[in-house]
Short mmCIF file of C-alpha atoms and ligand atoms in Angstrom, two decimals:
data_model
loop_
_atom_site.label_atom_id
_atom_site.label_comp_id
_atom_site.label_asym_id
_atom_site.label_seq_id
_atom_site.Cartn_x
_atom_site.Cartn_y
_atom_site.Cartn_z
CA UNK Y 1 -3.58 9.69 -39.11
CA UNK Y 2 -5.61 11.46 -41.79
CA UNK Y 3 -3.84 11.68 -45.13
CA UNK Y 4 -5.00 14.02 -47.91
CA UNK Y 5 -3.74 15.09 -51.31
CA UNK Y 6 -4.45 18.56 -52.67
CA UNK Y 7 -4.45 19.35 -56.37
CA UNK Y 8 -3.21 22.53 -58.06
CA UNK Y 9 -6.50 24.32 -57.39
CA UNK Y 10 -6.14 23.35 -53.72
CA UNK Y 11 -9.17 21.11 -53.88
CA UNK Y 12 -8.80 17.77 -52.17
CA UNK Y 13 -8.06 15.09 -54.76
CA UNK Y 14 -7.81 12.20 -52.29
CA UNK Y 15 -8.46 11.56 -48.60
CA UNK Y 16 -8.01 8.36 -46.62
CA UNK Y 17 -10.81 6.94 -44.49
CA UNK Y 18 -9.33 8.32 -41.23
CA UNK Y 19 -9.52 11.85 -42.59
CA UNK Y 20 -13.02 11.25 -43.93
CA UNK Y 21 -14.31 10.15 -40.55
CA UNK Y 22 -12.37 12.93 -38.83
CA UNK Y 23 -14.22 15.62 -40.81
CA UNK Y 24 -17.41 13.70 -41.57
CA UNK Y 25 -17.21 14.19 -45.36
CA UNK Y 26 -16.86 11.40 -47.94
CA UNK Y 27 -13.98 11.53 -50.38
CA UNK Y 28 -16.34 12.59 -53.19
CA UNK Y 29 -17.66 15.46 -51.08
CA UNK Y 30 -14.12 16.52 -50.20
CA UNK Y 31 -13.16 16.67 -53.87
CA UNK Y 32 -15.49 19.67 -54.19
CA UNK Y 33 -13.86 21.41 -51.21
CA UNK Y 34 -10.56 23.08 -50.33
CA UNK Y 35 -9.00 23.09 -46.84
CA UNK Y 36 -10.31 26.63 -46.40
CA UNK Y 37 -13.88 25.42 -46.88
CA UNK Y 38 -13.56 23.17 -43.84
CA UNK Y 39 -11.78 25.80 -41.74
CA UNK Y 40 -13.83 27.95 -39.33
CA UNK Y 41 -14.22 31.48 -40.73
CA UNK Y 42 -12.01 33.12 -38.13
CA UNK Y 43 -9.04 30.88 -38.91
CA UNK Y 44 -9.19 31.08 -42.69
CA UNK Y 45 -6.91 34.06 -43.23
CA UNK Y 46 -3.88 32.51 -41.50
CA UNK Y 47 -4.48 29.33 -43.45
CA UNK Y 48 -4.80 31.15 -46.75
CA UNK Y 49 -1.40 32.81 -46.23
CA UNK Y 50 0.49 29.54 -45.68
CA UNK Y 51 -1.27 27.79 -48.53
CA UNK Y 52 -0.28 30.66 -50.86
CA UNK Y 53 3.32 30.50 -49.72
CA UNK Y 54 3.35 26.81 -50.45
CA UNK Y 55 1.85 27.34 -53.88
CA UNK Y 56 4.43 29.98 -54.78
CA UNK Y 57 7.25 27.70 -53.68
CA UNK Y 58 8.15 30.08 -50.83
CA UNK Y 59 7.86 27.12 -48.49
CA UNK Y 60 8.22 23.41 -49.05
CA UNK Y 61 6.31 22.38 -46.00
CA UNK Y 62 4.59 23.75 -42.95
CA UNK Y 63 3.20 22.59 -39.66
CA UNK Y 64 0.08 24.08 -38.11
CA UNK Y 65 -2.12 23.57 -35.11
CA UNK Y 66 -5.53 24.57 -36.36
CA UNK Y 67 -9.23 24.00 -36.17
CA UNK Y 68 -11.40 22.25 -38.72
CA UNK Y 69 -15.16 22.40 -39.01
CA UNK Y 70 -16.74 19.01 -39.52
CA UNK Y 71 -19.70 18.47 -41.83
CA UNK Y 72 -22.00 18.28 -38.77
CA UNK Y 73 -20.75 21.69 -37.64
CA UNK Y 74 -18.60 20.47 -34.75
CA UNK Y 75 -15.22 22.17 -34.56
CA UNK Y 76 -12.20 19.94 -33.97
CA UNK Y 77 -8.53 20.71 -33.30
CA UNK Y 78 -5.89 19.13 -35.52
CA UNK Y 79 -2.15 19.07 -35.86
CA UNK Y 80 -1.40 19.44 -39.55
CA UNK Y 81 1.79 18.73 -41.54
CA UNK Y 82 1.72 19.80 -45.19
CA UNK Y 83 4.37 19.08 -47.83
CA UNK Y 84 4.28 20.85 -51.19
CA UNK Y 85 4.75 18.83 -54.39
CA UNK Y 86 6.22 21.22 -56.97
CA UNK Y 87 3.73 21.98 -59.79
CA UNK Y 88 1.30 19.42 -58.45
CA UNK Y 89 -0.24 20.44 -55.16
CA UNK Y 90 0.41 19.20 -51.65
CA UNK Y 91 0.12 16.25 -49.30
CA UNK Y 92 -1.29 16.78 -45.83
CA UNK Y 93 -1.09 14.66 -42.70
CA UNK Y 94 -3.65 15.42 -40.01
CA UNK Y 95 -3.80 14.26 -36.42
CA UNK Y 96 -6.92 14.89 -34.34
CA UNK Y 97 -5.85 16.56 -31.08
CA UNK Y 98 -9.28 17.71 -29.92
CA UNK Y 99 -9.24 15.67 -26.70
CA UNK Y 100 -5.81 17.00 -25.80
CA UNK Y 101 -6.84 20.60 -26.44
CA UNK Y 102 -10.05 20.16 -24.45
CA UNK Y 103 -8.13 18.69 -21.58
CA UNK Y 104 -5.69 21.58 -21.67
CA UNK Y 105 -8.57 24.06 -21.58
CA UNK Y 106 -10.10 22.22 -18.69
CA UNK Y 107 -6.73 22.29 -16.99
CA UNK Y 108 -6.91 25.82 -15.67
CA UNK Y 109 -10.47 25.46 -14.40
CA UNK Y 110 -9.75 22.08 -12.87
CA UNK Y 111 -6.61 23.35 -11.21
CA UNK Y 112 -8.48 26.18 -9.59
CA UNK Y 113 -11.23 23.81 -8.46
CA UNK Y 114 -8.73 21.32 -7.08
CA UNK Y 115 -6.82 24.00 -5.25
CA UNK Y 116 -10.03 25.28 -3.71
CA UNK Y 117 -11.29 21.85 -2.84
CA UNK Y 118 -7.94 20.74 -1.48
CA UNK Y 119 -7.91 23.85 0.62
CA UNK Y 120 -11.42 23.21 1.92
CA UNK Y 121 -10.68 19.65 2.91
CA UNK Y 122 -7.34 20.57 4.47
CA UNK Y 123 -9.04 23.34 6.37
CA UNK Y 124 -11.70 20.83 7.43
CA UNK Y 125 -9.07 18.40 8.69
CA UNK Y 126 -7.22 21.16 10.44
CA UNK Y 127 -10.33 22.56 12.09
CA UNK Y 128 -11.47 19.12 13.26
CA UNK Y 129 -8.11 18.21 14.65
CA UNK Y 130 -7.62 21.59 16.31
CA UNK Y 131 -11.04 21.27 17.95
CA UNK Y 132 -10.26 17.75 19.07
CA UNK Y 133 -6.72 18.37 20.31
CA UNK Y 134 -7.43 21.71 21.94
CA UNK Y 135 -10.42 20.43 23.82
CA UNK Y 136 -8.32 18.59 26.38
CA UNK Y 137 -6.05 21.49 27.45
CA UNK Y 138 -9.09 23.77 27.46
CA UNK Y 139 -10.99 21.44 29.76
CA UNK Y 140 -7.94 21.26 32.04
CA UNK Y 141 -7.64 25.07 32.11
CA UNK Y 142 -11.30 25.44 33.11
CA UNK Y 143 -10.96 22.75 35.81
CA UNK Y 144 -7.82 24.40 37.24
CA UNK Y 145 -9.42 27.83 37.23
CA UNK Y 146 -12.40 26.61 39.29
CA UNK Y 147 -10.09 24.71 41.65
CA UNK Y 148 -8.02 27.89 42.09
CA UNK Y 149 -11.17 29.90 42.89
CA UNK Y 150 -12.24 27.35 45.49
CA UNK Y 151 -8.82 27.54 47.21
CA UNK Y 152 -9.13 31.33 47.21
CA UNK Y 153 -12.53 31.20 48.96
CA UNK Y 154 -11.01 29.38 51.92
CA UNK Y 155 -10.14 31.41 55.04
CA UNK Y 156 -7.29 31.92 54.96
CA UNK Y 157 -6.80 31.34 51.20
CA UNK Y 158 -4.51 28.34 50.35
CA UNK Y 159 -1.77 30.22 48.50
CA UNK Y 160 0.30 27.15 47.55
CA UNK Y 161 -2.66 25.41 45.92
CA UNK Y 162 -3.65 28.63 44.17
CA UNK Y 163 -0.11 28.94 42.76
CA UNK Y 164 -0.26 25.31 41.62
CA UNK Y 165 -3.53 25.97 39.78
CA UNK Y 166 -2.01 28.96 38.00
CA UNK Y 167 1.02 26.90 37.05
CA UNK Y 168 -1.22 24.18 35.62
CA UNK Y 169 -3.20 26.76 33.67
CA UNK Y 170 0.04 28.12 32.18
CA UNK Y 171 1.24 24.62 31.27
CA UNK Y 172 -2.00 23.65 29.60
CA UNK Y 173 -2.01 26.93 27.66
CA UNK Y 174 1.49 26.18 26.35
CA UNK Y 175 0.42 22.65 25.41
CA UNK Y 176 -2.46 24.06 23.38
CA UNK Y 177 -0.08 26.43 21.60
CA UNK Y 178 2.23 23.50 20.74
CA UNK Y 179 -0.66 21.51 19.31
CA UNK Y 180 -1.60 24.42 17.09
CA UNK Y 181 2.01 24.83 16.02
CA UNK Y 182 2.39 21.21 15.05
CA UNK Y 183 -0.86 21.22 13.11
CA UNK Y 184 0.12 24.43 11.37
CA UNK Y 185 3.48 23.05 10.27
CA UNK Y 186 1.69 20.11 8.65
CA UNK Y 187 0.07 22.51 6.22
CA UNK Y 188 3.05 24.68 5.39
CA UNK Y 189 3.83 24.93 1.70
CA UNK Y 190 7.32 23.51 2.08
CA UNK Y 191 5.55 20.23 2.68
CA UNK Y 192 4.29 20.34 -0.89
CA UNK Y 193 7.66 19.18 -2.24
CA UNK Y 194 8.16 15.55 -3.23
CA UNK Y 195 9.92 13.81 -0.39
CA UNK Y 196 10.36 10.31 0.93
CA UNK Y 197 7.10 9.37 2.64
CA UNK Y 198 6.59 6.57 5.15
CA UNK Y 199 3.02 5.56 4.33
CA UNK Y 200 2.51 3.63 7.56
CA UNK Y 201 3.36 6.73 9.53
CA UNK Y 202 1.12 8.81 7.30
CA UNK Y 203 -1.76 6.36 7.86
CA UNK Y 204 -1.27 6.65 11.63
CA UNK Y 205 -1.22 10.45 11.42
CA UNK Y 206 -4.42 10.60 9.41
CA UNK Y 207 -6.12 8.15 11.75
CA UNK Y 208 -5.08 10.39 14.64
CA UNK Y 209 -6.59 13.38 12.82
CA UNK Y 210 -9.85 11.45 12.43
CA UNK Y 211 -9.86 9.99 15.92
CA UNK Y 212 -12.71 12.30 16.95
CA UNK Y 213 -15.20 11.24 14.24
CA UNK Y 214 -14.11 7.58 14.49
CA UNK Y 215 -14.88 7.54 18.21
CA UNK Y 216 -18.03 9.61 17.90
CA UNK Y 217 -19.47 7.17 15.35
CA UNK Y 218 -18.49 4.13 17.44
CA UNK Y 219 -16.36 2.66 14.65
CA UNK Y 220 -14.17 -0.36 15.41
CA UNK Y 221 -10.89 0.58 13.80
CA UNK Y 222 -8.42 -2.09 12.57
CA UNK Y 223 -5.05 -1.62 10.94
CA UNK Y 224 -2.79 -4.17 9.25
CA UNK Y 225 0.33 -2.21 8.47
CA UNK Y 226 3.17 -4.06 6.77
CA UNK Y 227 6.34 -3.41 8.76
CA UNK Y 228 8.43 -4.12 5.67
CA UNK Y 229 6.79 -1.26 3.81
CA UNK Y 230 9.28 0.77 1.77
CA UNK Y 231 8.96 4.56 1.67
CA UNK Y 232 7.54 6.08 -1.48
CA UNK Y 233 8.54 9.38 -3.03
CA UNK Y 234 5.65 11.73 -3.02
CA UNK Y 235 3.93 14.85 -1.94
CA UNK Y 236 3.17 14.38 1.73
CA UNK Y 237 0.19 16.68 1.96
CA UNK Y 238 -1.42 15.27 -1.19
CA UNK Y 239 -0.98 11.66 -0.07
CA UNK Y 240 -2.34 12.60 3.32
CA UNK Y 241 -5.31 14.09 1.56
CA UNK Y 242 -5.93 10.85 -0.38
CA UNK Y 243 -6.04 8.87 2.87
CA UNK Y 244 -8.12 11.53 4.53
CA UNK Y 245 -10.70 11.54 1.72
CA UNK Y 246 -10.94 7.72 1.54
CA UNK Y 247 -11.32 7.43 5.30
CA UNK Y 248 -13.87 10.24 5.42
CA UNK Y 249 -15.90 8.51 2.72
CA UNK Y 250 -15.74 5.25 4.68
CA UNK Y 251 -16.88 6.97 7.88
CA UNK Y 252 -19.71 8.70 6.04
CA UNK Y 253 -20.78 5.43 4.36
CA UNK Y 254 -21.21 3.82 7.79
CA UNK Y 255 -23.57 6.44 9.13
CA UNK Y 256 -26.55 4.40 7.91
CA UNK Y 257 -25.45 1.03 9.34
CA UNK Y 258 -25.33 -0.27 12.90
CA UNK Y 259 -22.26 -2.50 12.66
CA UNK Y 260 -19.41 -0.10 11.99
CA UNK Y 261 -15.89 -1.32 11.35
CA UNK Y 262 -13.07 -0.11 9.21
CA UNK Y 263 -9.77 -1.65 8.13
CA UNK Y 264 -6.70 0.07 6.73
CA UNK Y 265 -4.10 -2.29 5.28
CA UNK Y 266 -0.69 -1.55 3.79
CA UNK Y 267 1.27 -4.11 1.77
CA UNK Y 268 4.49 -4.18 -0.19
CA UNK Y 269 5.25 -6.31 -3.22
CA UNK Y 270 6.19 -6.24 -6.92
CA UNK Y 271 7.90 -2.90 -6.60
CA UNK Y 272 4.82 -1.17 -5.35
CA UNK Y 273 3.09 -0.26 -2.16
CA UNK Y 274 -0.61 -1.04 -1.84
CA UNK Y 275 -3.02 0.59 0.60
CA UNK Y 276 -6.57 -0.67 1.10
CA UNK Y 277 -9.36 1.04 3.02
CA UNK Y 278 -12.33 -1.21 3.77
CA UNK Y 279 -15.53 -0.33 5.55
CA UNK Y 280 -18.72 -2.07 6.59
CA UNK Y 281 -20.89 0.76 5.29
CA UNK Y 282 -23.72 1.02 2.81
CA UNK Y 283 -21.56 -0.16 -0.10
CA UNK Y 284 -21.61 1.16 -3.64
CA UNK Y 285 -24.57 0.61 -5.92
CA UNK Y 286 -23.18 -1.43 -8.90
CA UNK Y 287 -24.77 1.05 -11.29
CA UNK Y 288 -22.70 3.86 -9.77
CA UNK Y 289 -19.37 2.08 -9.67
CA UNK Y 290 -18.13 3.59 -12.93
CA UNK Y 291 -19.27 7.08 -11.99
CA UNK Y 292 -17.92 7.54 -8.50
CA UNK Y 293 -14.52 8.74 -9.71
CA UNK Y 294 -16.03 11.44 -11.91
CA UNK Y 295 -15.81 14.93 -10.56
CA UNK Y 296 -19.06 16.19 -9.04
CA UNK Y 297 -20.65 12.74 -8.80
CA UNK Y 298 -22.14 12.44 -5.34
CA UNK Y 299 -24.97 10.57 -3.65
CA UNK Y 300 -24.75 12.76 -0.56
CA UNK Y 301 -26.94 15.73 0.20
CA UNK Y 302 -23.98 17.83 1.24
CA UNK Y 303 -21.33 16.15 -0.92
CA UNK Y 304 -19.34 17.96 -3.54
CA UNK Y 305 -18.40 14.78 -5.35
CA UNK Y 306 -14.79 15.88 -5.60
CA UNK Y 307 -13.11 13.58 -3.08
CA UNK Y 308 -12.50 10.49 -5.20
CA UNK Y 309 -11.74 12.41 -8.34
CA UNK Y 310 -9.07 14.38 -6.48
CA UNK Y 311 -7.73 11.16 -4.92
CA UNK Y 312 -7.43 9.49 -8.31
CA UNK Y 313 -5.66 12.49 -9.85
CA UNK Y 314 -3.20 12.59 -6.99
CA UNK Y 315 -2.51 8.84 -7.04
CA UNK Y 316 -2.04 8.83 -10.82
CA UNK Y 317 0.29 11.81 -10.64
CA UNK Y 318 2.40 9.67 -8.34
CA UNK Y 319 2.45 6.91 -10.96
CA UNK Y 320 -0.08 4.76 -9.11
CA UNK Y 321 -3.66 3.56 -9.51
CA UNK Y 322 -6.76 4.01 -7.37
CA UNK Y 323 -9.78 1.77 -7.73
CA UNK Y 324 -12.85 0.56 -5.91
CA UNK Y 325 -12.65 -3.19 -5.40
CA UNK Y 326 -15.60 -4.72 -7.20
CA UNK Y 327 -17.80 -7.43 -5.78
CA UNK Y 328 -17.04 -6.55 -2.20
CA UNK Y 329 -19.45 -8.55 -0.08
CA UNK Y 330 -20.31 -5.95 2.54
CA UNK Y 331 -19.50 -2.26 2.54
CA UNK Y 332 -16.89 -0.91 0.17
CA UNK Y 333 -13.16 -1.22 -0.35
CA UNK Y 334 -10.86 1.22 -2.08
CA UNK Y 335 -7.30 0.45 -2.97
CA UNK Y 336 -4.43 2.51 -4.27
CA UNK Y 337 -0.95 1.51 -5.34
CA UNK Y 338 2.15 3.67 -5.46
CA UNK Y 339 5.35 2.68 -7.20
CA UNK Y 340 8.58 2.95 -5.32
CA UNK Y 341 11.58 4.52 -6.95
CA UNK Y 342 9.76 6.66 -9.48
CA UNK Y 343 12.29 8.83 -11.28
CA UNK Y 344 12.02 12.61 -11.44
CA UNK Y 345 11.37 12.51 -15.17
CA UNK Y 346 8.59 9.96 -14.77
CA UNK Y 347 7.03 12.12 -12.15
CA UNK Y 348 7.22 15.30 -14.21
CA UNK Y 349 5.55 13.52 -17.11
CA UNK Y 350 2.84 12.16 -14.85
CA UNK Y 351 2.37 15.47 -13.08
CA UNK Y 352 1.57 17.11 -16.37
CA UNK Y 353 -1.42 14.86 -16.72
CA UNK Y 354 -2.58 15.03 -13.12
CA UNK Y 355 -5.26 17.57 -13.63
CA UNK Y 356 -6.93 16.04 -16.66
CA UNK Y 357 -10.39 15.33 -15.39
CA UNK Y 358 -12.32 12.35 -16.50
CA UNK Y 359 -15.09 14.45 -18.02
CA UNK Y 360 -13.39 17.36 -19.72
CA UNK Y 361 -16.58 18.32 -21.54
CA UNK Y 362 -18.76 19.02 -18.54
CA UNK Y 363 -19.50 22.37 -17.03
CA UNK Y 364 -17.32 23.37 -14.13
CA UNK Y 365 -18.49 25.33 -11.18
N1 ATP F 1 -16.64 4.03 1.16
C1 ATP F 1 -17.71 4.25 0.39
N2 ATP F 1 -18.83 3.51 0.52
C2 ATP F 1 -19.93 3.73 -0.25
N3 ATP F 1 -19.98 4.67 -1.22
C3 ATP F 1 -18.89 5.43 -1.41
C4 ATP F 1 -17.70 5.27 -0.63
N4 ATP F 1 -16.78 6.17 -1.07
C5 ATP F 1 -17.38 6.87 -2.06
N5 ATP F 1 -18.65 6.43 -2.27
C6 ATP F 1 -19.60 6.94 -3.27
O1 ATP F 1 -18.90 7.70 -4.21
C7 ATP F 1 -19.44 9.03 -4.27
C8 ATP F 1 -18.33 10.01 -4.62
O2 ATP F 1 -17.41 10.11 -3.54
P1 ATP F 1 -16.54 11.44 -3.43
O3 ATP F 1 -15.64 11.32 -2.28
O4 ATP F 1 -15.94 11.71 -4.76
O5 ATP F 1 -17.62 12.56 -3.20
P2 ATP F 1 -18.52 12.81 -1.91
O6 ATP F 1 -17.99 12.05 -0.75
O7 ATP F 1 -19.94 12.53 -2.30
O8 ATP F 1 -18.33 14.37 -1.69
P3 ATP F 1 -16.98 15.13 -1.24
O9 ATP F 1 -16.55 15.94 -2.43
O10 ATP F 1 -17.41 15.97 -0.13
O11 ATP F 1 -15.95 14.09 -0.90
C9 ATP F 1 -20.10 9.24 -2.94
O12 ATP F 1 -21.11 10.20 -2.99
C10 ATP F 1 -20.64 7.85 -2.64
O13 ATP F 1 -21.85 7.61 -3.33
MG1 MG F 2 -15.93 12.21 -0.20
#
């Protein structure tokens, strides 16, 4: 914490080393300055008023969130507590809150980006699974329609078989409607509440959603799901999205290799649930390992670089951790943990920090 003493003329008379490095001035330089001199022009008036009130004894102390301009020109945000010393001057305590303010500014932008990105990937999952699930009833409808036409061309037409074809067509149509209904309910907003989530079941659901791409890419899929897994409290759709993003990354990483296999493991121990996704893909270049969780870092031509950053935010908002396992021999492995029995208060505190991106300073799209 920066500590400063102001004299009667409001010039600094002393400043500790924390304050000196916070503003980039030495103590000797500060002695020639007043707080107003290191306040950006636009903020000076408000500051002048409180300082005057303090000087006139109208106030004994005040608290202010304000900006300071460092010697190098950079503007920083501080939380300031000032106590007046009658007939002497004042003592100030200053805490640098620049990072916090930056993060809060980034919050709105990041939220919008996350919402959009979450929407895109949910839409992607929904579209893929609709296409996959609807294909079967559609194929059956087409087959029944041609069978029906063939029975009609007979002389005399085979009415019973024709009726049967129509009945089949109706049944398959209803099945398609049910599939759409069930997919739609997965994405309803009521699902956004925090509920008890069976991760094993969630893993199976996401694997079912990705069955199409897994088969298409000829991936040998293995699961080791711990039967003793305890449910976690969480946001179903968000956790589903974490699994979906990790599995999608794994599938994409295996496009360039011939031997394609993937393992999803769930374990329970030490009050937490651990989920690991391993693949036999291209692996992560060691020089990239610290960057992959940053938003917009991608090595893919069509990648947005948002997947892992979203995953990490979600996992951390649930009180857990997400990391890439280092030194993995072949391919890559990602692991996340989730605590069980997280209280509502814990979660609210965590949720407030969910959207703080790792690089608050960078430009957002
Ligand atoms: N399983 C994996 N194997 C190898 N590299 C990976 C794996 N998962 C992630 N990566 C690396 O991390 C980068 C960031 O992944 P992330 O999911 O954040 O973005 P992306 O997949 O590139 O794009 P998108 O926003 O569409 O998900 C990837 O571009 C890739 O280089
Ligand atoms: Mg991705």
